[in-house]
């Protein structure tokens, strides 16, 4: 095995922490001595031991003189856990191979500098593209302190997310729906509009065995969410937040009594200010949001510039209908040249369906 092979193993280990480490990064580590793997570990949960310490703890022999492969630059500051650089030094590791640099200002090259200063050989950039992609959410959050927002929808090949009657179950097949639940496990929160709550009465939970439910958020400008909706009835078991512009205690208190959090936020063009919502979520440690709303909320999110990635599940069927729902509504742009630019598109087959994923070219969009 070579550097890339060991780092790929570290990446596989890191993925096991998906959904549990937020807002910390996912990190995997492998320790190799004389061509043999003697230890491996990953960051399992927020607040618990980091990958490097777990790998050192698992060693089957003395790691003195070994090489440590880690997907992200080791931390060098005291947080909920002590600095990993000190654990590496104490263990007598001779070489550290790193995938990604850590943009956290508390680290940002300082960890590597400490290791080099103490005579440890350091090599960086091994499988960097894959290591960077693993922590796309963390990198965004640590730089901006705002959530990374993924706009997700399922549509037919004629661009419909529901029939003319509003029926939408099921547009896609079981493989695509399983992927949705994997993402609900991965991301910290899920956001819908009150229209979706009224029309579909969704539960918005993760159905994976052993999975983690995201924080459920409803944008409800005038606080019209009925108390008999599944989201409200299960709010004491699954964290649920209602974002509103209403200050009416008669509407707020019943939802709070049911177990919901209610945030009163500024109004923007007659609706909840989504940018203000993202600011407050970020301050609460929410690093990522899946947007599973309808066309109105999707357009508002795009218009306010909070979307960073688009996931479009494409089903091989046609619904037709002039009045059938589309994934992005609102006013829209006037000309094709004004369209919201996307980049880095990938295509994944999921059973009979396709998943198209693209990043929003935020810089181009905001500077037009």
mmCIF file of N, CA, C and O in Angstrom, residues 209-262:
data_model
loop_
_atom_site.group_PDB
_atom_site.id
_atom_site.type_symbol
_atom_site.label_atom_id
_atom_site.label_comp_id
_atom_site.label_asym_id
_atom_site.label_seq_id
_atom_site.Cartn_x
_atom_site.Cartn_y
_atom_site.Cartn_z
ATOM 1 N N UNK A 209 -31.624 3.042 10.201
ATOM 2 C CA UNK A 209 -31.423 2.378 11.479
ATOM 3 C C UNK A 209 -30.185 2.959 12.161
ATOM 4 O O UNK A 209 -29.106 2.996 11.584
ATOM 5 N N UNK A 210 -30.356 3.443 13.370
ATOM 6 C CA UNK A 210 -29.252 4.053 14.094
ATOM 7 C C UNK A 210 -28.921 5.460 13.624
ATOM 8 O O UNK A 210 -27.897 6.018 14.012
ATOM 9 N N UNK A 211 -29.776 6.027 12.780
ATOM 10 C CA UNK A 211 -29.533 7.366 12.248
ATOM 11 C C UNK A 211 -29.882 8.457 13.243
ATOM 12 O O UNK A 211 -30.416 8.211 14.329
ATOM 13 N N UNK A 212 -29.587 9.694 12.842
ATOM 14 C CA UNK A 212 -29.798 10.868 13.689
ATOM 15 C C UNK A 212 -30.800 11.790 13.013
ATOM 16 O O UNK A 212 -30.678 12.100 11.830
ATOM 17 N N UNK A 213 -31.812 12.206 13.740
ATOM 18 C CA UNK A 213 -32.791 13.127 13.180
ATOM 19 C C UNK A 213 -32.227 14.543 13.126
ATOM 20 O O UNK A 213 -31.628 15.014 14.092
ATOM 21 N N UNK A 214 -32.424 15.252 12.002
ATOM 22 C CA UNK A 214 -32.008 16.660 11.941
ATOM 23 C C UNK A 214 -32.975 17.534 12.734
ATOM 24 O O UNK A 214 -34.108 17.134 13.026
ATOM 25 N N UNK A 215 -32.511 18.724 13.084
ATOM 26 C CA UNK A 215 -33.421 19.741 13.609
ATOM 27 C C UNK A 215 -34.422 20.077 12.517
ATOM 28 O O UNK A 215 -34.045 20.391 11.388
ATOM 29 N N UNK A 216 -35.726 20.016 12.831
ATOM 30 C CA UNK A 216 -36.762 20.321 11.837
ATOM 31 C C UNK A 216 -37.161 21.792 11.971
ATOM 32 O O UNK A 216 -37.482 22.245 13.069
ATOM 33 N N UNK A 217 -37.140 22.506 10.851
ATOM 34 C CA UNK A 217 -37.433 23.940 10.862
ATOM 35 C C UNK A 217 -38.580 24.226 9.893
ATOM 36 O O UNK A 217 -38.545 23.777 8.735
ATOM 37 N N UNK A 218 -39.551 24.974 10.353
ATOM 38 C CA UNK A 218 -40.665 25.403 9.500
ATOM 39 C C UNK A 218 -40.635 26.920 9.396
ATOM 40 O O UNK A 218 -40.627 27.625 10.417
ATOM 41 N N UNK A 219 -40.609 27.431 8.165
ATOM 42 C CA UNK A 219 -40.772 28.866 7.941
ATOM 43 C C UNK A 219 -42.269 29.162 7.846
ATOM 44 O O UNK A 219 -42.933 28.713 6.902
ATOM 45 N N UNK A 220 -42.785 29.862 8.813
ATOM 46 C CA UNK A 220 -44.218 30.112 8.911
ATOM 47 C C UNK A 220 -44.418 31.580 9.286
ATOM 48 O O UNK A 220 -44.527 31.940 10.467
ATOM 49 N N UNK A 221 -44.490 32.431 8.289
ATOM 50 C CA UNK A 221 -44.505 33.884 8.498
ATOM 51 C C UNK A 221 -45.585 34.332 9.480
ATOM 52 O O UNK A 221 -45.327 35.115 10.397
ATOM 53 N N UNK A 222 -46.811 33.821 9.277
ATOM 54 C CA UNK A 222 -47.941 34.293 10.070
ATOM 55 C C UNK A 222 -48.357 33.293 11.151
ATOM 56 O O UNK A 222 -49.389 33.471 11.790
ATOM 57 N N UNK A 223 -47.578 32.256 11.360
ATOM 58 C CA UNK A 223 -47.811 31.225 12.376
ATOM 59 C C UNK A 223 -49.166 30.529 12.168
ATOM 60 O O UNK A 223 -50.065 30.589 13.012
ATOM 61 N N UNK A 224 -49.241 29.838 11.026
ATOM 62 C CA UNK A 224 -50.469 29.124 10.669
ATOM 63 C C UNK A 224 -50.355 27.611 10.849
ATOM 64 O O UNK A 224 -51.269 26.873 10.479
ATOM 65 N N UNK A 225 -49.244 27.122 11.382
ATOM 66 C CA UNK A 225 -49.043 25.685 11.526
ATOM 67 C C UNK A 225 -50.071 25.105 12.501
ATOM 68 O O UNK A 225 -50.098 25.478 13.678
ATOM 69 N N UNK A 226 -50.904 24.170 12.051
ATOM 70 C CA UNK A 226 -51.903 23.582 12.951
ATOM 71 C C UNK A 226 -51.244 22.693 14.002
ATOM 72 O O UNK A 226 -50.206 22.072 13.757
ATOM 73 N N UNK A 227 -51.845 22.596 15.151
ATOM 74 C CA UNK A 227 -51.292 21.803 16.239
ATOM 75 C C UNK A 227 -51.408 20.302 15.998
ATOM 76 O O UNK A 227 -50.740 19.510 16.682
ATOM 77 N N UNK A 228 -52.247 19.905 15.014
ATOM 78 C CA UNK A 228 -52.409 18.468 14.769
ATOM 79 C C UNK A 228 -51.434 17.922 13.726
ATOM 80 O O UNK A 228 -51.475 16.743 13.379
ATOM 81 N N UNK A 229 -50.520 18.778 13.197
ATOM 82 C CA UNK A 229 -49.533 18.304 12.229
ATOM 83 C C UNK A 229 -48.522 17.377 12.914
ATOM 84 O O UNK A 229 -48.208 17.528 14.095
ATOM 85 N N UNK A 230 -47.978 16.426 12.148
ATOM 86 C CA UNK A 230 -47.026 15.472 12.703
ATOM 87 C C UNK A 230 -45.808 16.164 13.331
ATOM 88 O O UNK A 230 -45.301 15.721 14.363
ATOM 89 N N UNK A 231 -45.349 17.236 12.703
ATOM 90 C CA UNK A 231 -44.194 17.955 13.231
ATOM 91 C C UNK A 231 -44.449 18.472 14.648
ATOM 92 O O UNK A 231 -43.562 18.438 15.503
ATOM 93 N N UNK A 232 -45.649 18.965 14.868
ATOM 94 C CA UNK A 232 -45.990 19.515 16.185
ATOM 95 C C UNK A 232 -46.226 18.386 17.185
ATOM 96 O O UNK A 232 -45.753 18.440 18.332
ATOM 97 N N UNK A 233 -46.934 17.343 16.754
ATOM 98 C CA UNK A 233 -47.266 16.255 17.669
ATOM 99 C C UNK A 233 -46.036 15.479 18.127
ATOM 100 O O UNK A 233 -46.049 14.840 19.181
ATOM 101 N N UNK A 234 -44.951 15.533 17.344
ATOM 102 C CA UNK A 234 -43.728 14.802 17.709
ATOM 103 C C UNK A 234 -42.607 15.737 18.175
ATOM 104 O O UNK A 234 -41.472 15.310 18.335
ATOM 105 N N UNK A 235 -42.938 16.995 18.403
ATOM 106 C CA UNK A 235 -41.902 17.985 18.752
ATOM 107 C C UNK A 235 -41.228 17.690 20.083
ATOM 108 O O UNK A 235 -40.098 18.115 20.318
ATOM 109 N N UNK A 236 -41.885 16.962 20.968
ATOM 110 C CA UNK A 236 -41.262 16.620 22.250
ATOM 111 C C UNK A 236 -40.232 15.508 22.087
ATOM 112 O O UNK A 236 -39.383 15.317 22.957
ATOM 113 N N UNK A 237 -40.280 14.778 20.957
ATOM 114 C CA UNK A 237 -39.305 13.713 20.696
ATOM 115 C C UNK A 237 -38.218 14.120 19.713
ATOM 116 O O UNK A 237 -37.080 13.666 19.808
ATOM 117 N N UNK A 238 -38.559 14.980 18.751
ATOM 118 C CA UNK A 238 -37.615 15.410 17.717
ATOM 119 C C UNK A 238 -37.547 16.930 17.735
ATOM 120 O O UNK A 238 -38.586 17.594 17.604
ATOM 121 N N UNK A 239 -36.350 17.511 17.899
ATOM 122 C CA UNK A 239 -36.243 18.976 17.966
ATOM 123 C C UNK A 239 -36.909 19.657 16.779
ATOM 124 O O UNK A 239 -36.657 19.292 15.617
ATOM 125 N N UNK A 240 -37.764 20.634 17.059
ATOM 126 C CA UNK A 240 -38.561 21.298 16.024
ATOM 127 C C UNK A 240 -38.566 22.799 16.297
ATOM 128 O O UNK A 240 -38.826 23.237 17.421
ATOM 129 N N UNK A 241 -38.302 23.557 15.248
ATOM 130 C CA UNK A 241 -38.230 25.018 15.346
ATOM 131 C C UNK A 241 -39.186 25.634 14.339
ATOM 132 O O UNK A 241 -39.219 25.217 13.174
ATOM 133 N N UNK A 242 -39.958 26.606 14.779
ATOM 134 C CA UNK A 242 -40.832 27.360 13.887
ATOM 135 C C UNK A 242 -40.299 28.784 13.802
ATOM 136 O O UNK A 242 -40.194 29.473 14.825
ATOM 137 N N UNK A 243 -39.942 29.213 12.594
ATOM 138 C CA UNK A 243 -39.445 30.572 12.366
ATOM 139 C C UNK A 243 -40.593 31.416 11.828
ATOM 140 O O UNK A 243 -41.223 31.050 10.827
ATOM 141 N N UNK A 244 -40.871 32.535 12.464
ATOM 142 C CA UNK A 244 -42.042 33.334 12.131
ATOM 143 C C UNK A 244 -41.732 34.821 12.237
ATOM 144 O O UNK A 244 -40.700 35.221 12.791
ATOM 145 N N UNK A 245 -42.658 35.621 11.725
ATOM 146 C CA UNK A 245 -42.611 37.072 11.950
ATOM 147 C C UNK A 245 -43.682 37.499 12.958
ATOM 148 O O UNK A 245 -43.767 38.673 13.324
ATOM 149 N N UNK A 246 -44.490 36.537 13.387
ATOM 150 C CA UNK A 246 -45.584 36.841 14.302
ATOM 151 C C UNK A 246 -45.080 37.048 15.723
ATOM 152 O O UNK A 246 -44.146 36.388 16.178
ATOM 153 N N UNK A 247 -45.716 37.961 16.427
ATOM 154 C CA UNK A 247 -45.430 38.176 17.851
ATOM 155 C C UNK A 247 -46.663 37.881 18.701
ATOM 156 O O UNK A 247 -46.702 38.225 19.884
ATOM 157 N N UNK A 248 -47.659 37.234 18.120
ATOM 158 C CA UNK A 248 -48.932 36.980 18.795
ATOM 159 C C UNK A 248 -48.781 35.844 19.815
ATOM 160 O O UNK A 248 -48.585 34.684 19.426
ATOM 161 N N UNK A 249 -48.870 36.130 21.104
ATOM 162 C CA UNK A 249 -48.719 35.082 22.119
ATOM 163 C C UNK A 249 -49.746 33.966 21.969
ATOM 164 O O UNK A 249 -49.450 32.807 22.290
ATOM 165 N N UNK A 250 -50.931 34.285 21.481
ATOM 166 C CA UNK A 250 -51.979 33.276 21.331
ATOM 167 C C UNK A 250 -51.603 32.231 20.283
ATOM 168 O O UNK A 250 -52.120 31.109 20.308
ATOM 169 N N UNK A 251 -50.720 32.587 19.369
ATOM 170 C CA UNK A 251 -50.246 31.637 18.362
ATOM 171 C C UNK A 251 -48.939 30.974 18.797
ATOM 172 O O UNK A 251 -48.682 29.824 18.478
ATOM 173 N N UNK A 252 -48.120 31.731 19.520
ATOM 174 C CA UNK A 252 -46.798 31.217 19.895
ATOM 175 C C UNK A 252 -46.880 30.196 21.029
ATOM 176 O O UNK A 252 -46.294 29.103 20.947
ATOM 177 N N UNK A 253 -47.634 30.517 22.100
ATOM 178 C CA UNK A 253 -47.620 29.678 23.305
ATOM 179 C C UNK A 253 -48.092 28.249 23.059
ATOM 180 O O UNK A 253 -47.495 27.302 23.597
ATOM 181 N N UNK A 254 -49.156 28.007 22.260
ATOM 182 C CA UNK A 254 -49.576 26.622 22.030
ATOM 183 C C UNK A 254 -48.494 25.775 21.344
ATOM 184 O O UNK A 254 -48.331 24.588 21.666
ATOM 185 N N UNK A 255 -47.750 26.375 20.431
ATOM 186 C CA UNK A 255 -46.673 25.646 19.774
ATOM 187 C C UNK A 255 -45.544 25.353 20.764
ATOM 188 O O UNK A 255 -44.976 24.258 20.775
ATOM 189 N N UNK A 256 -45.225 26.332 21.603
ATOM 190 C CA UNK A 256 -44.188 26.109 22.612
ATOM 191 C C UNK A 256 -44.629 25.053 23.620
ATOM 192 O O UNK A 256 -43.821 24.207 24.052
ATOM 193 N N UNK A 257 -45.913 25.066 23.995
ATOM 194 C CA UNK A 257 -46.420 24.064 24.927
ATOM 195 C C UNK A 257 -46.330 22.659 24.338
ATOM 196 O O UNK A 257 -46.180 21.678 25.078
ATOM 197 N N UNK A 258 -46.401 22.568 23.007
ATOM 198 C CA UNK A 258 -46.302 21.269 22.326
ATOM 199 C C UNK A 258 -44.861 20.793 22.199
ATOM 200 O O UNK A 258 -44.615 19.664 21.770
ATOM 201 N N UNK A 259 -43.901 21.670 22.546
ATOM 202 C CA UNK A 259 -42.499 21.273 22.493
ATOM 203 C C UNK A 259 -41.693 21.952 21.406
ATOM 204 O O UNK A 259 -40.488 21.695 21.278
ATOM 205 N N UNK A 260 -42.320 22.810 20.600
ATOM 206 C CA UNK A 260 -41.601 23.520 19.535
ATOM 207 C C UNK A 260 -40.848 24.725 20.109
ATOM 208 O O UNK A 260 -41.311 25.363 21.053
ATOM 209 N N UNK A 261 -39.702 25.030 19.508
ATOM 210 C CA UNK A 261 -39.097 26.341 19.700
ATOM 211 C C UNK A 261 -39.752 27.296 18.703
ATOM 212 O O UNK A 261 -40.040 26.894 17.573
ATOM 213 N N UNK A 262 -39.961 28.522 19.095
ATOM 214 C CA UNK A 262 -40.500 29.534 18.178
ATOM 215 C C UNK A 262 -39.565 30.729 18.183
ATOM 216 O O UNK A 262 -39.297 31.311 19.241
#
